[in-house]
PDB file of C-alpha atoms in Angstrom:
ATOM      1  CA  MET A 300       0.000   0.000   0.000  1.00  0.00           C
ATOM      2  CA  ASP A 301       1.493   3.338  -1.041  1.00  0.00           C
ATOM      3  CA  LEU A 302       1.351   6.468   1.114  1.00  0.00           C
ATOM      4  CA  ILE A 303      -1.385   8.273  -0.802  1.00  0.00           C
ATOM      5  CA  THR A 304      -3.683   5.225  -0.610  1.00  0.00           C
ATOM      6  CA  LEU A 305      -3.126   5.061   3.151  1.00  0.00           C
ATOM      7  CA  VAL A 306      -3.840   8.772   3.535  1.00  0.00           C
ATOM      8  CA  GLN A 307      -6.971   8.479   1.379  1.00  0.00           C
ATOM      9  CA  GLY A 308      -8.231   5.700   3.638  1.00  0.00           C
ATOM     10  CA  CYS A 309      -7.545   7.734   6.774  1.00  0.00           C
ATOM     11  CA  ALA A 310      -9.195  10.826   5.270  1.00  0.00           C
ATOM     12  CA  MET A 311     -12.296   8.801   4.395  1.00  0.00           C
ATOM     13  CA  VAL A 312     -12.591   7.220   7.856  1.00  0.00           C
ATOM     14  CA  PHE A 313     -11.999  10.478   9.729  1.00  0.00           C
ATOM     15  CA  THR A 314     -14.379  12.426   7.474  1.00  0.00           C
ATOM     16  CA  PHE A 315     -17.182   9.924   8.035  1.00  0.00           C
ATOM     17  CA  GLY A 316     -16.351  10.081  11.742  1.00  0.00           C
ATOM     18  CA  PHE A 317     -16.585  13.873  11.578  1.00  0.00           C
ATOM     19  CA  PHE A 318     -19.983  13.723   9.881  1.00  0.00           C
ATOM     20  CA  PHE A 319     -21.373  11.060  12.247  1.00  0.00           C
ATOM     21  CA  SER A 320     -20.088  12.912  15.320  1.00  0.00           C
ATOM     22  CA  GLY A 321     -22.828  15.468  14.732  1.00  0.00           C
ATOM     23  CA  SER A 322     -25.437  12.755  15.197  1.00  0.00           C
ATOM     24  CA  ALA A 323     -25.075  12.817  19.004  1.00  0.00           C
ATOM     25  CA  ALA A 324     -26.522  16.330  19.276  1.00  0.00           C
ATOM     26  CA  VAL A 325     -29.226  15.527  16.713  1.00  0.00           C
ATOM     27  CA  LEU A 326     -30.205  12.369  18.594  1.00  0.00           C
ATOM     28  CA  LYS A 327     -30.490  14.450  21.757  1.00  0.00           C
ATOM     29  CA  VAL A 328     -32.750  16.901  19.900  1.00  0.00           C
ATOM     30  CA  HIS A 329     -34.952  14.035  18.689  1.00  0.00           C
ATOM     31  CA  GLN A 330     -35.232  12.488  22.153  1.00  0.00           C
ATOM     32  CA  GLN A 331     -35.916  15.743  23.996  1.00  0.00           C
ATOM     33  CA  LYS A 332     -38.054  17.238  21.227  1.00  0.00           C
ATOM     34  CA  SER A 333     -36.149  20.468  21.762  1.00  0.00           C
ATOM     35  CA  VAL A 334     -33.179  22.226  20.119  1.00  0.00           C
ATOM     36  CA  LYS A 335     -32.147  23.960  23.323  1.00  0.00           C
ATOM     37  CA  ASN A 336     -28.368  24.498  23.552  1.00  0.00           C
ATOM     38  CA  VAL A 337     -27.800  23.044  20.063  1.00  0.00           C
ATOM     39  CA  ASN A 338     -25.978  25.339  17.640  1.00  0.00           C
ATOM     40  CA  PHE A 339     -27.626  25.250  14.177  1.00  0.00           C
ATOM     41  CA  LEU A 340     -24.827  27.060  12.329  1.00  0.00           C
ATOM     42  CA  PRO A 341     -22.387  24.095  12.107  1.00  0.00           C
ATOM     43  CA  TYR A 342     -25.017  21.999  10.294  1.00  0.00           C
ATOM     44  CA  LEU A 343     -25.694  24.733   7.743  1.00  0.00           C
ATOM     45  CA  ALA A 344     -21.989  25.327   7.195  1.00  0.00           C
ATOM     46  CA  ALA A 345     -21.289  21.589   6.872  1.00  0.00           C
ATOM     47  CA  THR A 346     -24.054  21.150   4.295  1.00  0.00           C
ATOM     48  CA  LEU A 347     -22.792  24.011   2.139  1.00  0.00           C
ATOM     49  CA  ASN A 348     -19.239  22.774   2.559  1.00  0.00           C
ATOM     50  CA  CYS A 349     -20.141  19.258   1.371  1.00  0.00           C
ATOM     51  CA  CYS A 350     -22.089  20.597  -1.583  1.00  0.00           C
ATOM     52  CA  LEU A 351     -19.215  22.786  -2.757  1.00  0.00           C
ATOM     53  CA  TRP A 352     -16.562  20.086  -2.368  1.00  0.00           C
ATOM     54  CA  THR A 353     -18.719  17.538  -4.193  1.00  0.00           C
ATOM     55  CA  ILE A 354     -18.908  19.924  -7.158  1.00  0.00           C
ATOM     56  CA  TYR A 355     -15.206  20.747  -6.909  1.00  0.00           C
ATOM     57  CA  GLY A 356     -14.330  17.052  -6.747  1.00  0.00           C
ATOM     58  CA  HIS A 357     -16.422  16.371  -9.854  1.00  0.00           C
ATOM     59  CA  LEU A 358     -14.730  19.159 -11.779  1.00  0.00           C
ATOM     60  CA  LYS A 359     -11.295  17.886 -10.690  1.00  0.00           C
ATOM     61  CA  GLY A 360     -12.143  14.212 -11.196  1.00  0.00           C
ATOM     62  CA  ASP A 361     -11.255  13.352  -7.587  1.00  0.00           C
ATOM     63  CA  TRP A 362     -13.347  10.339  -6.510  1.00  0.00           C
ATOM     64  CA  LEU A 363     -12.452  10.741  -2.823  1.00  0.00           C
ATOM     65  CA  LEU A 364     -13.784  14.295  -2.644  1.00  0.00           C
ATOM     66  CA  ILE A 365     -16.954  13.256  -4.473  1.00  0.00           C
ATOM     67  CA  LEU A 366     -17.648  10.200  -2.317  1.00  0.00           C
ATOM     68  CA  VAL A 367     -17.133  11.590   1.179  1.00  0.00           C
ATOM     69  CA  ASN A 368     -18.865  14.883   0.487  1.00  0.00           C
ATOM     70  CA  ALA A 369     -21.861  13.316  -1.284  1.00  0.00           C
ATOM     71  CA  VAL A 370     -22.385  11.146   1.799  1.00  0.00           C
ATOM     72  CA  GLY A 371     -21.895  14.252   3.930  1.00  0.00           C
ATOM     73  CA  CYS A 372     -24.612  16.123   2.019  1.00  0.00           C
ATOM     74  CA  ILE A 373     -27.100  13.339   2.708  1.00  0.00           C
ATOM     75  CA  LEU A 374     -26.255  13.108   6.413  1.00  0.00           C
ATOM     76  CA  GLN A 375     -26.354  16.862   6.958  1.00  0.00           C
ATOM     77  CA  ALA A 376     -29.720  17.077   5.182  1.00  0.00           C
ATOM     78  CA  ILE A 377     -31.059  14.444   7.602  1.00  0.00           C
ATOM     79  CA  TYR A 378     -29.650  16.348  10.585  1.00  0.00           C
ATOM     80  CA  ILE A 379     -31.241  19.599   9.410  1.00  0.00           C
ATOM     81  CA  PHE A 380     -34.582  17.857   8.829  1.00  0.00           C
ATOM     82  CA  ILE A 381     -34.600  16.484  12.401  1.00  0.00           C
ATOM     83  CA  PHE A 382     -33.592  19.886  13.758  1.00  0.00           C
ATOM     84  CA  MET A 383     -36.407  21.592  11.856  1.00  0.00           C
ATOM     85  CA  GLN A 384     -38.941  19.065  13.135  1.00  0.00           C
ATOM     86  CA  ASN A 385     -38.122  19.946  16.735  1.00  0.00           C
ATOM     87  CA  CYS A 386     -37.347  23.682  16.678  1.00  0.00           C
ATOM     88  CA  ASP A 387     -39.825  26.290  17.953  1.00  0.00           C
ATOM     89  CA  ASN A 388     -39.119  29.282  15.734  1.00  0.00           C
ATOM     90  CA  LYS A 389     -39.447  27.496  12.378  1.00  0.00           C
ATOM     91  CA  PRO A 390     -39.730  30.648  10.160  1.00  0.00           C
ATOM     92  CA  TYR A 391     -36.409  31.886  11.546  1.00  0.00           C
ATOM     93  CA  TYR A 392     -34.597  28.648  10.704  1.00  0.00           C
ATOM     94  CA  LEU A 393     -36.420  28.215   7.381  1.00  0.00           C
ATOM     95  CA  LYS A 394     -34.927  31.513   6.208  1.00  0.00           C
ATOM     96  CA  LYS A 395     -31.462  30.163   6.940  1.00  0.00           C
ATOM     97  CA  VAL A 396     -32.212  26.924   5.077  1.00  0.00           C
ATOM     98  CA  PHE A 397     -33.531  28.934   2.118  1.00  0.00           C
ATOM     99  CA  VAL A 398     -30.283  30.933   1.976  1.00  0.00           C
ATOM    100  CA  LEU A 399     -28.357  27.645   2.104  1.00  0.00           C
ATOM    101  CA  LEU A 400     -30.318  26.116  -0.792  1.00  0.00           C
ATOM    102  CA  THR A 401     -30.015  29.300  -2.849  1.00  0.00           C
ATOM    103  CA  THR A 402     -26.251  29.355  -2.348  1.00  0.00           C
ATOM    104  CA  CYS A 403     -25.915  25.677  -3.323  1.00  0.00           C
ATOM    105  CA  LEU A 404     -27.961  26.215  -6.484  1.00  0.00           C
ATOM    106  CA  GLY A 405     -25.894  29.285  -7.300  1.00  0.00           C
ATOM    107  CA  ALA A 406     -22.683  27.273  -6.961  1.00  0.00           C
ATOM    108  CA  LEU A 407     -24.073  24.545  -9.222  1.00  0.00           C
ATOM    109  CA  SER A 408     -25.090  27.087 -11.849  1.00  0.00           C
ATOM    110  CA  PHE A 409     -21.703  28.793 -11.707  1.00  0.00           C
ATOM    111  CA  ALA A 410     -19.810  25.500 -11.952  1.00  0.00           C
ATOM    112  CA  TYR A 411     -21.629  24.065 -14.959  1.00  0.00           C
ATOM    113  CA  LEU A 412     -22.935  27.170 -16.716  1.00  0.00           C
ATOM    114  CA  GLY A 413     -19.960  29.462 -16.123  1.00  0.00           C
ATOM    115  CA  THR A 414     -18.260  31.162 -19.053  1.00  0.00           C
ATOM    116  CA  ASP A 415     -14.617  31.409 -20.037  1.00  0.00           C
ATOM    117  CA  LEU A 416     -14.467  34.780 -18.295  1.00  0.00           C
ATOM    118  CA  PHE A 417     -13.913  32.931 -15.021  1.00  0.00           C
ATOM    119  CA  ASP A 418     -11.601  30.146 -13.946  1.00  0.00           C
ATOM    120  CA  VAL A 419     -14.446  28.035 -12.574  1.00  0.00           C
ATOM    121  CA  VAL A 420     -12.318  25.440 -10.765  1.00  0.00           C
ATOM    122  CA  ARG A 421     -10.125  28.051  -9.111  1.00  0.00           C
ATOM    123  CA  SER A 422     -13.063  30.282  -8.148  1.00  0.00           C
ATOM    124  CA  LEU A 423     -15.052  27.365  -6.752  1.00  0.00           C
ATOM    125  CA  GLY A 424     -11.985  26.069  -4.908  1.00  0.00           C
ATOM    126  CA  LEU A 425     -11.481  29.458  -3.282  1.00  0.00           C
ATOM    127  CA  PHE A 426     -15.157  29.664  -2.283  1.00  0.00           C
ATOM    128  CA  ALA A 427     -15.147  26.094  -0.926  1.00  0.00           C
ATOM    129  CA  SER A 428     -11.950  26.787   1.027  1.00  0.00           C
ATOM    130  CA  THR A 429     -13.506  29.845   2.650  1.00  0.00           C
ATOM    131  CA  VAL A 430     -16.655  27.934   3.605  1.00  0.00           C
ATOM    132  CA  THR A 431     -14.539  25.092   5.028  1.00  0.00           C
ATOM    133  CA  VAL A 432     -12.734  27.470   7.382  1.00  0.00           C
ATOM    134  CA  LEU A 433     -16.087  28.948   8.445  1.00  0.00           C
ATOM    135  CA  MET A 434     -17.490  25.442   8.992  1.00  0.00           C
ATOM    136  CA  PHE A 435     -14.625  24.359  11.227  1.00  0.00           C
ATOM    137  CA  GLY A 436     -14.809  27.630  13.125  1.00  0.00           C
ATOM    138  CA  SER A 437     -18.621  27.707  13.424  1.00  0.00           C
ATOM    139  CA  PRO A 438     -18.716  25.897  16.809  1.00  0.00           C
ATOM    140  CA  LEU A 439     -16.723  28.832  18.178  1.00  0.00           C
ATOM    141  CA  SER A 440     -19.618  31.173  17.310  1.00  0.00           C
ATOM    142  CA  VAL A 441     -20.909  30.421  20.828  1.00  0.00           C
ATOM    143  CA  LEU A 442     -17.534  31.154  22.434  1.00  0.00           C
ATOM    144  CA  ARG A 443     -18.860  34.258  24.191  1.00  0.00           C
ATOM    145  CA  VAL A 444     -21.639  32.189  25.781  1.00  0.00           C
ATOM    146  CA  VAL A 445     -19.145  29.483  26.767  1.00  0.00           C
ATOM    147  CA  ILE A 446     -16.905  32.017  28.514  1.00  0.00           C
ATOM    148  CA  ALA A 447     -19.856  33.761  30.196  1.00  0.00           C
ATOM    149  CA  THR A 448     -21.339  30.497  31.534  1.00  0.00           C
ATOM    150  CA  LYS A 449     -17.963  28.787  31.981  1.00  0.00           C
ATOM    151  CA  SER A 450     -19.505  25.714  30.364  1.00  0.00           C
ATOM    152  CA  SER A 451     -18.763  24.203  26.945  1.00  0.00           C
ATOM    153  CA  GLU A 452     -22.190  22.538  26.720  1.00  0.00           C
ATOM    154  CA  GLN A 453     -22.831  24.022  23.262  1.00  0.00           C
ATOM    155  CA  ILE A 454     -19.531  22.738  21.821  1.00  0.00           C
ATOM    156  CA  SER A 455     -19.505  19.037  20.955  1.00  0.00           C
ATOM    157  CA  PHE A 456     -16.316  17.286  22.078  1.00  0.00           C
ATOM    158  CA  PRO A 457     -16.663  14.377  19.589  1.00  0.00           C
ATOM    159  CA  LEU A 458     -17.145  16.897  16.769  1.00  0.00           C
ATOM    160  CA  SER A 459     -14.138  18.952  17.879  1.00  0.00           C
ATOM    161  CA  LEU A 460     -11.910  15.904  18.235  1.00  0.00           C
ATOM    162  CA  MET A 461     -12.916  14.568  14.833  1.00  0.00           C
ATOM    163  CA  THR A 462     -12.271  18.032  13.377  1.00  0.00           C
ATOM    164  CA  VAL A 463      -8.633  17.744  14.450  1.00  0.00           C
ATOM    165  CA  CYS A 464      -8.219  14.220  13.041  1.00  0.00           C
ATOM    166  CA  ASN A 465     -10.146  15.026   9.862  1.00  0.00           C
ATOM    167  CA  CYS A 466      -8.252  18.214   9.076  1.00  0.00           C
ATOM    168  CA  PHE A 467      -4.866  16.628   9.686  1.00  0.00           C
ATOM    169  CA  SER A 468      -5.582  13.776   7.256  1.00  0.00           C
ATOM    170  CA  TRP A 469      -6.880  16.152   4.557  1.00  0.00           C
ATOM    171  CA  LEU A 470      -3.949  18.507   5.104  1.00  0.00           C
ATOM    172  CA  VAL A 471      -1.577  15.634   4.326  1.00  0.00           C
ATOM    173  CA  TYR A 472      -3.715  14.512   1.366  1.00  0.00           C
ATOM    174  CA  GLY A 473      -3.756  18.047  -0.046  1.00  0.00           C
ATOM    175  CA  TYR A 474       0.021  18.174   0.244  1.00  0.00           C
ATOM    176  CA  LEU A 475       0.424  14.859  -1.573  1.00  0.00           C
ATOM    177  CA  ILE A 476      -1.825  15.859  -4.481  1.00  0.00           C
ATOM    178  CA  LYS A 477      -0.405  19.410  -4.432  1.00  0.00           C
ATOM    179  CA  ASP A 478      -3.806  21.097  -4.124  1.00  0.00           C
ATOM    180  CA  SER A 479      -3.577  24.292  -2.084  1.00  0.00           C
ATOM    181  CA  TYR A 480      -7.383  24.568  -1.966  1.00  0.00           C
ATOM    182  CA  VAL A 481      -7.410  21.370   0.064  1.00  0.00           C
ATOM    183  CA  GLN A 482      -4.313  22.164   2.129  1.00  0.00           C
ATOM    184  CA  VAL A 483      -4.958  25.725   3.305  1.00  0.00           C
ATOM    185  CA  PRO A 484      -8.513  25.422   4.739  1.00  0.00           C
ATOM    186  CA  ASN A 485      -7.619  22.199   6.522  1.00  0.00           C
ATOM    187  CA  PHE A 486      -4.583  23.825   8.097  1.00  0.00           C
ATOM    188  CA  PHE A 487      -6.831  26.532   9.537  1.00  0.00           C
ATOM    189  CA  GLY A 488      -9.411  23.881  10.425  1.00  0.00           C
ATOM    190  CA  LEU A 489      -6.745  21.974  12.358  1.00  0.00           C
ATOM    191  CA  VAL A 490      -5.883  25.109  14.335  1.00  0.00           C
ATOM    192  CA  LEU A 491      -9.564  25.890  15.008  1.00  0.00           C
ATOM    193  CA  GLY A 492     -10.226  22.292  16.048  1.00  0.00           C
ATOM    194  CA  ILE A 493      -7.368  22.427  18.554  1.00  0.00           C
ATOM    195  CA  ILE A 494      -8.788  25.695  19.932  1.00  0.00           C
ATOM    196  CA  GLN A 495     -12.185  24.007  20.387  1.00  0.00           C
ATOM    197  CA  VAL A 496     -10.646  21.050  22.245  1.00  0.00           C
ATOM    198  CA  LEU A 497      -8.681  23.419  24.499  1.00  0.00           C
ATOM    199  CA  THR A 498     -11.843  25.465  25.137  1.00  0.00           C
ATOM    200  CA  ILE A 499     -13.709  22.323  26.225  1.00  0.00           C
ATOM    201  CA  TYR A 500     -10.792  21.424  28.499  1.00  0.00           C
ATOM    202  CA  GLN A 501     -10.775  24.935  29.984  1.00  0.00           C
ATOM    203  CA  TYR A 502     -14.563  25.118  30.422  1.00  0.00           C
ATOM    204  CA  PRO A 503     -15.899  21.562  31.047  1.00  0.00           C
ATOM    205  CA  ASN A 504     -19.561  20.827  30.354  1.00  0.00           C
ATOM    206  CA  LYS A 505     -21.380  21.607  33.615  1.00  0.00           C
ATOM    207  CA  THR A 506     -24.349  19.458  32.617  1.00  0.00           C
ATOM    208  CA  SER A 507     -22.112  16.413  32.191  1.00  0.00           C
ATOM    209  CA  ARG A 508     -20.434  17.038  35.532  1.00  0.00           C
ATOM    210  CA  VAL A 509     -23.762  17.434  37.331  1.00  0.00           C
ATOM    211  CA  GLY A 510     -25.086  14.246  35.715  1.00  0.00           C
ATOM    212  CA  LEU A 511     -21.964  12.355  36.684  1.00  0.00           C
ATOM    213  CA  THR A 512     -22.173  13.616  40.282  1.00  0.00           C
ATOM    214  CA  SER A 513     -25.818  12.636  40.600  1.00  0.00           C
ATOM    215  CA  GLN A 514     -25.033   9.096  39.461  1.00  0.00           C
ATOM    216  CA  VAL A 515     -22.342   8.606  42.126  1.00  0.00           C
TER     217      VAL A 515
END
């Protein structure tokens, strides 16, 4: 087995782990019939991210990008559907979903109907890279709340840990295939993932600690 095959395998496993790590919060939403303390932004960002990288992978002919991100699109759509079924302020969240769908359709139109005036692959790669950084940093959108409450309840530890593993594997893969659009966002994602893990360590989840204490 050569190095790139090994890295591809690791990237696939860690990416699926990253996508499935979001299922814990969604399962909690489904069981409690409430979206309290669940941040919606990471799911929107992940969906857009998967859509863009699926298109980019198709344009580049990269089967790995196509496969993992197509699966990611399906999973994120399921997560959003469950979230929408249990949220209170549906019009508010529907507006966000509408913006997401509009952006995805716009990217599709640009990718396959674009003219020679634009370097479609490069433009889409730049856009996808930007969204990837925003996706990996989206859990930190609640950082102010975490610091104020001194509890990381709204930041998922499994998601943050898988972010670190996922970004490292894709950073190496991007280096091997010499694709800066894969390398750069995953470097920043790695840094943001480490920050999330450190934040959780600094501000442990009070709910988990209370639950653990009550069981003793």
